[in-house]
Short mmCIF file of C-alpha atoms in Angstrom, two decimals:
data_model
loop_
_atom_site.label_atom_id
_atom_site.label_comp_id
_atom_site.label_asym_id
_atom_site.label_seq_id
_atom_site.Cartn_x
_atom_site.Cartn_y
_atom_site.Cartn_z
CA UNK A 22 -10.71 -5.83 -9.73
CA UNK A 23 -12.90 -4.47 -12.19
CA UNK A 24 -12.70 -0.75 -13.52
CA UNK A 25 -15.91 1.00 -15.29
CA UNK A 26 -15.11 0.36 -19.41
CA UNK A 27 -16.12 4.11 -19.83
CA UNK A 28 -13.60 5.40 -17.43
CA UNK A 29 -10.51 2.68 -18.76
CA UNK A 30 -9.57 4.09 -22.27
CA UNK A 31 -9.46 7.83 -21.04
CA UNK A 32 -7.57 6.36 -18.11
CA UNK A 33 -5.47 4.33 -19.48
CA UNK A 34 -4.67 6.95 -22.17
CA UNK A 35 -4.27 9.81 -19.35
CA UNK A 36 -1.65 7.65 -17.09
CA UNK A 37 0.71 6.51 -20.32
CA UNK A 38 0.44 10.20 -21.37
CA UNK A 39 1.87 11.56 -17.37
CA UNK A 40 4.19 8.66 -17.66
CA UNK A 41 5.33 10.13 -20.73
CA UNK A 42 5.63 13.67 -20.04
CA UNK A 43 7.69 12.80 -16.46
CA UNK A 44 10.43 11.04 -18.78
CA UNK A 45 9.05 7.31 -18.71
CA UNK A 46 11.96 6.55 -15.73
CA UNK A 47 12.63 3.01 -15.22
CA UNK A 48 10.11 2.66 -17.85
CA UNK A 49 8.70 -0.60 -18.45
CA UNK A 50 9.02 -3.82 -20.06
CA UNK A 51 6.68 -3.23 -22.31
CA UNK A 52 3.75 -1.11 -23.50
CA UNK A 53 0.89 -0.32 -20.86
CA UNK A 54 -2.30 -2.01 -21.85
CA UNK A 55 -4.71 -4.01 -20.68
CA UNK A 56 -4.52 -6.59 -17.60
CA UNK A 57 -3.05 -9.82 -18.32
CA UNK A 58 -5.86 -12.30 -17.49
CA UNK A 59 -3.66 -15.41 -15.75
CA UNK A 60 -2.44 -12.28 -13.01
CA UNK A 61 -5.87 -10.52 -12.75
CA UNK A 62 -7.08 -13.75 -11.44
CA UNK A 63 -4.18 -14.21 -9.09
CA UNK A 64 -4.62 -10.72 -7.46
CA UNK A 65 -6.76 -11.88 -4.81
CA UNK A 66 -5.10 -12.36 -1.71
CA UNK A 67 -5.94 -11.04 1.76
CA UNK A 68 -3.65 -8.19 1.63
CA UNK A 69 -3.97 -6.97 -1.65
CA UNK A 70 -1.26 -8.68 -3.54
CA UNK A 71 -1.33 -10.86 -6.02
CA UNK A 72 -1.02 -14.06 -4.44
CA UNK A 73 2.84 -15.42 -4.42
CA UNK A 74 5.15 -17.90 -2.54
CA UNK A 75 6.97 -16.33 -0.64
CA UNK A 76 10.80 -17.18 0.96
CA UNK A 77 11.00 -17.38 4.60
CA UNK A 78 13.34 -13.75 5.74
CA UNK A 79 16.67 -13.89 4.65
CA UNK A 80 19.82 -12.99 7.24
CA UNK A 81 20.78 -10.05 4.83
CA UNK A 82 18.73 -7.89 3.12
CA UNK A 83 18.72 -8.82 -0.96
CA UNK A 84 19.42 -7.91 -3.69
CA UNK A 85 20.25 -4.18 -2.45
CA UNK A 86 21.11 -3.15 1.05
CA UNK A 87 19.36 -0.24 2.53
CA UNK A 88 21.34 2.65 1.94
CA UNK A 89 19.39 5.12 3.96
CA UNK A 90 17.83 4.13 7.21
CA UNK A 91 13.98 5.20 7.87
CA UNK A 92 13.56 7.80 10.19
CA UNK A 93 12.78 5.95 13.85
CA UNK A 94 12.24 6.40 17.51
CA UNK A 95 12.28 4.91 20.65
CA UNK A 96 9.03 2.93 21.20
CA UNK A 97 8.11 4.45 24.11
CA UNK A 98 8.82 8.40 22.73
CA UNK A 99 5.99 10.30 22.37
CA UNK A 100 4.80 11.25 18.78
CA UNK A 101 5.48 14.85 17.76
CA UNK A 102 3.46 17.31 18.08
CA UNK A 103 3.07 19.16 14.70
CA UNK A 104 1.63 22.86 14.26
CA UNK A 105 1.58 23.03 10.61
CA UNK A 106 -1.07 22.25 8.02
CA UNK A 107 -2.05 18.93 8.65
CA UNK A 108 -2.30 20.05 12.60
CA UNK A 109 -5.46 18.44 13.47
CA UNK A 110 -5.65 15.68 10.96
CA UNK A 111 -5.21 11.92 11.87
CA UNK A 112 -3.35 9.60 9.13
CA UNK A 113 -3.56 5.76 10.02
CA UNK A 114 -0.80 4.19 7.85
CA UNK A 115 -0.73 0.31 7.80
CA UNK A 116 2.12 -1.72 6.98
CA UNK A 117 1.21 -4.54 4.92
CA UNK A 118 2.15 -7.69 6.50
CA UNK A 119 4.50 -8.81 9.39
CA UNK A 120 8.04 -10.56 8.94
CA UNK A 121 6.89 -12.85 11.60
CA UNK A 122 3.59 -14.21 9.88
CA UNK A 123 6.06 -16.97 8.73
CA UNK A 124 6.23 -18.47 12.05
CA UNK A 125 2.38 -18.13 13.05
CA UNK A 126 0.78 -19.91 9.89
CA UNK A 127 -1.59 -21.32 12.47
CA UNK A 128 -2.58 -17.60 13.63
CA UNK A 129 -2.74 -16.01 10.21
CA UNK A 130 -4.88 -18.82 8.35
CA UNK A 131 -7.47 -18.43 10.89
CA UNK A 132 -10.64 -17.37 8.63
CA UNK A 133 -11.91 -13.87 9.63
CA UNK A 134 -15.10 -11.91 8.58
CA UNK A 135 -14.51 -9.19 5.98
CA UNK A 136 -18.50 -8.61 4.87
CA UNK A 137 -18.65 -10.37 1.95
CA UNK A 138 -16.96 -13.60 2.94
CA UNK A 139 -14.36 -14.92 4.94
CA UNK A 140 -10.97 -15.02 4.45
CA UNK A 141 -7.35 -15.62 5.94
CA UNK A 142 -6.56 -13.05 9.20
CA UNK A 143 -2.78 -12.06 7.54
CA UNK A 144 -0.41 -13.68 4.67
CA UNK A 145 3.13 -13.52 4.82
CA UNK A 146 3.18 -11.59 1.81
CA UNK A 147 6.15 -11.67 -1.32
CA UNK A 148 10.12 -10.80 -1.14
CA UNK A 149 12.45 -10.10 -3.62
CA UNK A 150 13.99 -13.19 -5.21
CA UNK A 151 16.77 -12.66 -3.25
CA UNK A 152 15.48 -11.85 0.23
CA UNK A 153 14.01 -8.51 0.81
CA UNK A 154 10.61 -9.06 2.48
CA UNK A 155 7.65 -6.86 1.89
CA UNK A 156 6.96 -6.83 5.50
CA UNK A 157 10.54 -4.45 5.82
CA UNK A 158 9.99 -2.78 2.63
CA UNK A 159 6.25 -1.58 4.32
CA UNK A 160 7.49 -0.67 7.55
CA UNK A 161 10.81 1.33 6.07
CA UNK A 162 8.36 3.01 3.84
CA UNK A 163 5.84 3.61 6.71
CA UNK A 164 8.58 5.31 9.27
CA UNK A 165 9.24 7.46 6.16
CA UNK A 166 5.69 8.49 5.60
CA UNK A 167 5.28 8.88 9.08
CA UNK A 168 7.87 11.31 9.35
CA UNK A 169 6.81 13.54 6.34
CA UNK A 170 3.19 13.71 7.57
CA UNK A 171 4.27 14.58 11.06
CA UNK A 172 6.73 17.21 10.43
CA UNK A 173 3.55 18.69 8.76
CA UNK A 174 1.09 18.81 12.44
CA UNK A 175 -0.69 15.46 11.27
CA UNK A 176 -1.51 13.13 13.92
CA UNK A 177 0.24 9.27 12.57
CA UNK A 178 -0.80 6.13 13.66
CA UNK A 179 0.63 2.64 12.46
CA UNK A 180 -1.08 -0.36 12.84
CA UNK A 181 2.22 -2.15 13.41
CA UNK A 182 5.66 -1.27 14.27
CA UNK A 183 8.74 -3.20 14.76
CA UNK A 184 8.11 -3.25 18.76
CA UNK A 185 4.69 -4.62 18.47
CA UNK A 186 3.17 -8.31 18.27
CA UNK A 187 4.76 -10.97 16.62
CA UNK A 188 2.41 -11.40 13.70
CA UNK A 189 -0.50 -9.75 12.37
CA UNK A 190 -2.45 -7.73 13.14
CA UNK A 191 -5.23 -9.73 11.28
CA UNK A 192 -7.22 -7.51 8.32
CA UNK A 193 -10.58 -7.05 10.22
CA UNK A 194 -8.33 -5.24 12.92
CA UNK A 195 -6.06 -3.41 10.82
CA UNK A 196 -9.41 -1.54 9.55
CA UNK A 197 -10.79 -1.22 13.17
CA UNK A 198 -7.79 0.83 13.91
CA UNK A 199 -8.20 3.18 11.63
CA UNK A 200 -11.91 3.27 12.33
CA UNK A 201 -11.35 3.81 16.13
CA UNK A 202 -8.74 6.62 15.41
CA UNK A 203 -11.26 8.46 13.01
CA UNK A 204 -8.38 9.00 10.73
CA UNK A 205 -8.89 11.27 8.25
CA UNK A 206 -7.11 9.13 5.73
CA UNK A 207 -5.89 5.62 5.69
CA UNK A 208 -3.24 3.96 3.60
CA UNK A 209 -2.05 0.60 3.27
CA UNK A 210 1.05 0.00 1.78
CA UNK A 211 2.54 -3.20 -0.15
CA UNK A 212 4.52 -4.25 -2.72
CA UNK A 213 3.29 -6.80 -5.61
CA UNK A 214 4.46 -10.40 -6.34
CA UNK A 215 3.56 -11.04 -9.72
CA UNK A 216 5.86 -11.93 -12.46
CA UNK A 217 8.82 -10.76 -13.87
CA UNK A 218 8.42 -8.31 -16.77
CA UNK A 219 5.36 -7.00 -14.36
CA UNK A 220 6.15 -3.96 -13.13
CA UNK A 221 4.73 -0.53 -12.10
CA UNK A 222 2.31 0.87 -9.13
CA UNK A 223 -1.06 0.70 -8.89
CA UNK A 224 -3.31 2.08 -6.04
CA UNK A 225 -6.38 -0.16 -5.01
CA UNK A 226 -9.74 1.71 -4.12
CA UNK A 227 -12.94 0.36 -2.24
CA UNK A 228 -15.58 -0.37 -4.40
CA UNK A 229 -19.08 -0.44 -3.43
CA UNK A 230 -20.02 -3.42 -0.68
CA UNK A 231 -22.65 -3.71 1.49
CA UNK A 232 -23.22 -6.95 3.14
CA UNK A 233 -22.45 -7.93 6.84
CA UNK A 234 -19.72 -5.96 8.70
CA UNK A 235 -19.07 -4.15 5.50
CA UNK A 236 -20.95 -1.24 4.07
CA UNK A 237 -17.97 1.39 2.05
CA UNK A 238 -20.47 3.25 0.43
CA UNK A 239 -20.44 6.36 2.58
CA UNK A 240 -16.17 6.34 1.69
CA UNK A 241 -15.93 5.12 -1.83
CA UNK A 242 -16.16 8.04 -3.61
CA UNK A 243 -13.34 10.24 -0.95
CA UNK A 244 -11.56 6.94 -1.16
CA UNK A 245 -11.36 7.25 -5.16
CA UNK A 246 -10.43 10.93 -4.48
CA UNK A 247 -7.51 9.76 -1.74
CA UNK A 248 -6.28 6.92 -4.53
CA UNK A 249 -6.53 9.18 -7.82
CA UNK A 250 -4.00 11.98 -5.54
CA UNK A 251 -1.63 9.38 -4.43
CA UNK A 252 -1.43 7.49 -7.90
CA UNK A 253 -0.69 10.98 -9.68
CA UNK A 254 1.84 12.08 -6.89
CA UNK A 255 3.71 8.76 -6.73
CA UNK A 256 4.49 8.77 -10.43
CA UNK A 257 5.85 12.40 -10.40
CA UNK A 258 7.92 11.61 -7.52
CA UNK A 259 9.34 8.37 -8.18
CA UNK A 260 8.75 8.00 -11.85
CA UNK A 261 7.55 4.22 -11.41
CA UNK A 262 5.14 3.45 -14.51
CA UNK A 263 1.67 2.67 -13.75
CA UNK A 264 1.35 -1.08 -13.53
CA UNK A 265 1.63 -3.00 -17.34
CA UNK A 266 -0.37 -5.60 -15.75
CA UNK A 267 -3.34 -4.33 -14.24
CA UNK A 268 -5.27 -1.22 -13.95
CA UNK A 269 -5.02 -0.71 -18.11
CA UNK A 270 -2.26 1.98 -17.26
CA UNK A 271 -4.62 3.92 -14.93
CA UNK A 272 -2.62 2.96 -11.81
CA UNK A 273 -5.76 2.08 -10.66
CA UNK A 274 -7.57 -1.08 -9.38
CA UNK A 275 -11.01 -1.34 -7.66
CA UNK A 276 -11.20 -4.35 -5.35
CA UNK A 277 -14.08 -5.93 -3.48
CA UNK A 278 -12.44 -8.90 -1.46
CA UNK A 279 -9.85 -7.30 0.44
CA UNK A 280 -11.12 -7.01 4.41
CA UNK A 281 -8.80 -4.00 4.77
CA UNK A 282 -11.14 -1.94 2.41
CA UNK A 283 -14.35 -3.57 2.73
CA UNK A 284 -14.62 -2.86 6.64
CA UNK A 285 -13.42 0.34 6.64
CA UNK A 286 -15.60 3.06 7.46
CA UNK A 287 -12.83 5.98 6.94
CA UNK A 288 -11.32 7.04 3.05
CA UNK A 289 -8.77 4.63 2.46
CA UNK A 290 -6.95 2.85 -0.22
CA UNK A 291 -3.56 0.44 -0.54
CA UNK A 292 -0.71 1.23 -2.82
CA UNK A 293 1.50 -1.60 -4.41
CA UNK A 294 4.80 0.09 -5.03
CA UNK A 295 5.99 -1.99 -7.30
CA UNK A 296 6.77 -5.69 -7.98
CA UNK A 297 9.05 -7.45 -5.87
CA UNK A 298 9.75 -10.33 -7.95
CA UNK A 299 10.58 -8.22 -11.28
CA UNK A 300 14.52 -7.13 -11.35
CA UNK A 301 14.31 -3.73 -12.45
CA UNK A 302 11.64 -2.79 -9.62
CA UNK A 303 13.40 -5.59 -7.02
CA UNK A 304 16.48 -2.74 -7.62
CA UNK A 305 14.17 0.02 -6.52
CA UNK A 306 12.07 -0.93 -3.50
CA UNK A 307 15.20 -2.18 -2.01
CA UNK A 308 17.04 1.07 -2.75
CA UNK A 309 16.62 3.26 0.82
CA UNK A 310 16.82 6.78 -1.55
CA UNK A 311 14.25 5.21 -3.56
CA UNK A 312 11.42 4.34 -0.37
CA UNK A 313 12.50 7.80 0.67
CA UNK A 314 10.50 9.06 -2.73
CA UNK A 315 8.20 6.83 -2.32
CA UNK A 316 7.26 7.92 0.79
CA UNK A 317 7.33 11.54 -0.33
CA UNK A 318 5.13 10.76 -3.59
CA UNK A 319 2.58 8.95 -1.20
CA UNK A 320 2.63 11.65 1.45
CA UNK A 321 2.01 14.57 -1.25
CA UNK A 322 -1.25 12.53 -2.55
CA UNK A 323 -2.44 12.58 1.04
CA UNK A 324 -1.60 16.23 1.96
CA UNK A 325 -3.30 17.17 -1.55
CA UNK A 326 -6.47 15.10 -0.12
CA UNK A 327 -6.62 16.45 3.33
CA UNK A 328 -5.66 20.07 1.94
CA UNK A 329 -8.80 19.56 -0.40
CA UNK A 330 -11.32 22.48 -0.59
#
């Protein structure tokens, strides 16, 4: 999770001024500096959020009930077929997580490969204190994405959907699928679990591995291209703050450990929307016209990378 020291004041200084000049909305809790040491240590699970305890799925949905539904379709519908821009390109989005992980603990502790080590296949990942489950907030937020990119020509692939296995899929696979589909562009999305007062986005990009299965040099540097489009688009469009707790106000992280990143061989990067366990961004990600611009600030940062010159 370490950033260059010559790129972090500029950056840090560049992301609080955006924040700034978009209005601050939501702003947060208090000033964007540096990474709080007692979280950067925590942020170091499997999926690429900090590590939490999370509450099995509550029977209702938190702390804010959906009020927009995600764009769907039947599981057995065929996926558009798009003649605009992106006609031609292939976008793997991946869901972080699965809201049944909590019933396969056996499956998802099983140790996989990622390169430089081995680590769990899947955690259950965070919720909102009172319910909400990243695993919905990621798939809502994926439908959405996959809609706007579609709608465009792009070819959209999910490595989960709500008519698929019962847990997982594990990390190794979740970057073979984008690998075998050639995408273009990956993205995984999540949503922190870090403290309250915590709050903001931050993108996580590949940095430079090459041991085992894993070798991301040939995509680290279109990967930082992919992460530094999405982190400027999602603050316009939602006007979440870069993350007061890591990335020095950058909105960005670089990550070694994650298997998600390390074994992929296309550009791609995860996004933490925001902190599920901090109220004033628990009242966002659970807010459907919210995910909506979420999924729209995401989906610019990707068009602006395929769209590149």
């Amino acid at each position: 999770m370490t950033v260059a020291l010559a790129a972090l004041v500029p950056g840090a200084l560049l992301g609080w001024l955006v924040y700034e000049a978009v209005g601050g909305s939501g702003g947060s809790s208090g000033a964007v500096g540096p990474a709080s040491p007692s979280v950067t240590s925590a942020a170091s699970s499997t999926s690429g959020s900090s590590v939490r305890t999370a509450a099995p799925p509550a029977t209702r949905s938190g702390s804010g009930s959906p009020d927009a539904k995600a764009p769907s379709r039947k599981p057995d519908a065929p996926a558009p077929t798009g003649s605009g821009p992106l006609k031609g390109k292939v976008v793997v989005i991946d869901p972080g997580h699965n809201p049944g992980n909590f019933q396969h603990a056996a499956e998802i502790n099983r140790q996989v490969d990622i390169g430089t080590n081995r680590k769990e296949c899947d955690t259950t990942g965070t919720s909102t204190n009172a319910g909400y489950t990243e695993a919905r907030f990621t798939l809502d937020v994926a439908h959405r994405l996959r809609a706007i990119l579609e709608r465009q020509g792009a070819t959209v692939k999910l490595t989960r959907d709500a008519d698929g296995p019962a847990w997982g899929p594990c990390v190794d696979e979740r970057a073979r699928i984008g690998n075998t589909a050639r995408a273009d562009a990956a993205i995984s999305i999540h949503a922190d679990g870090a403290a309250e007062g915590d709050r903001g986005y931050h993108v996580i990009l590949p940095g430079s591995v090459h041991a085992g299965a894993a070798d991301t040099r040939p995509i680290t540097g279109p990967s930082r291209d992919l992460g530094t489009r999405i982190a400027g688009t999602f603050l316009r469009v939602t006007g979440e703050p870069p993350s007061n707790y890591l990335g020095a106000g950058t909105g960005l992280v670089t990550r070694t450990d994650l298997g998600g990143l390390n074994l992929s061989t296309v550009p791609k990067v995860f996004i933490e929307c925001g902190n599920m366990r901090d109220s004033k961004d628990a009242a966002l990600l659970t807010s459907g016209a919210w995910r909506q611009k979420a999924a729209q600030g995401i989906s610019e940062g990707i068009v602006s990378f395929l769209r590149r010159s």
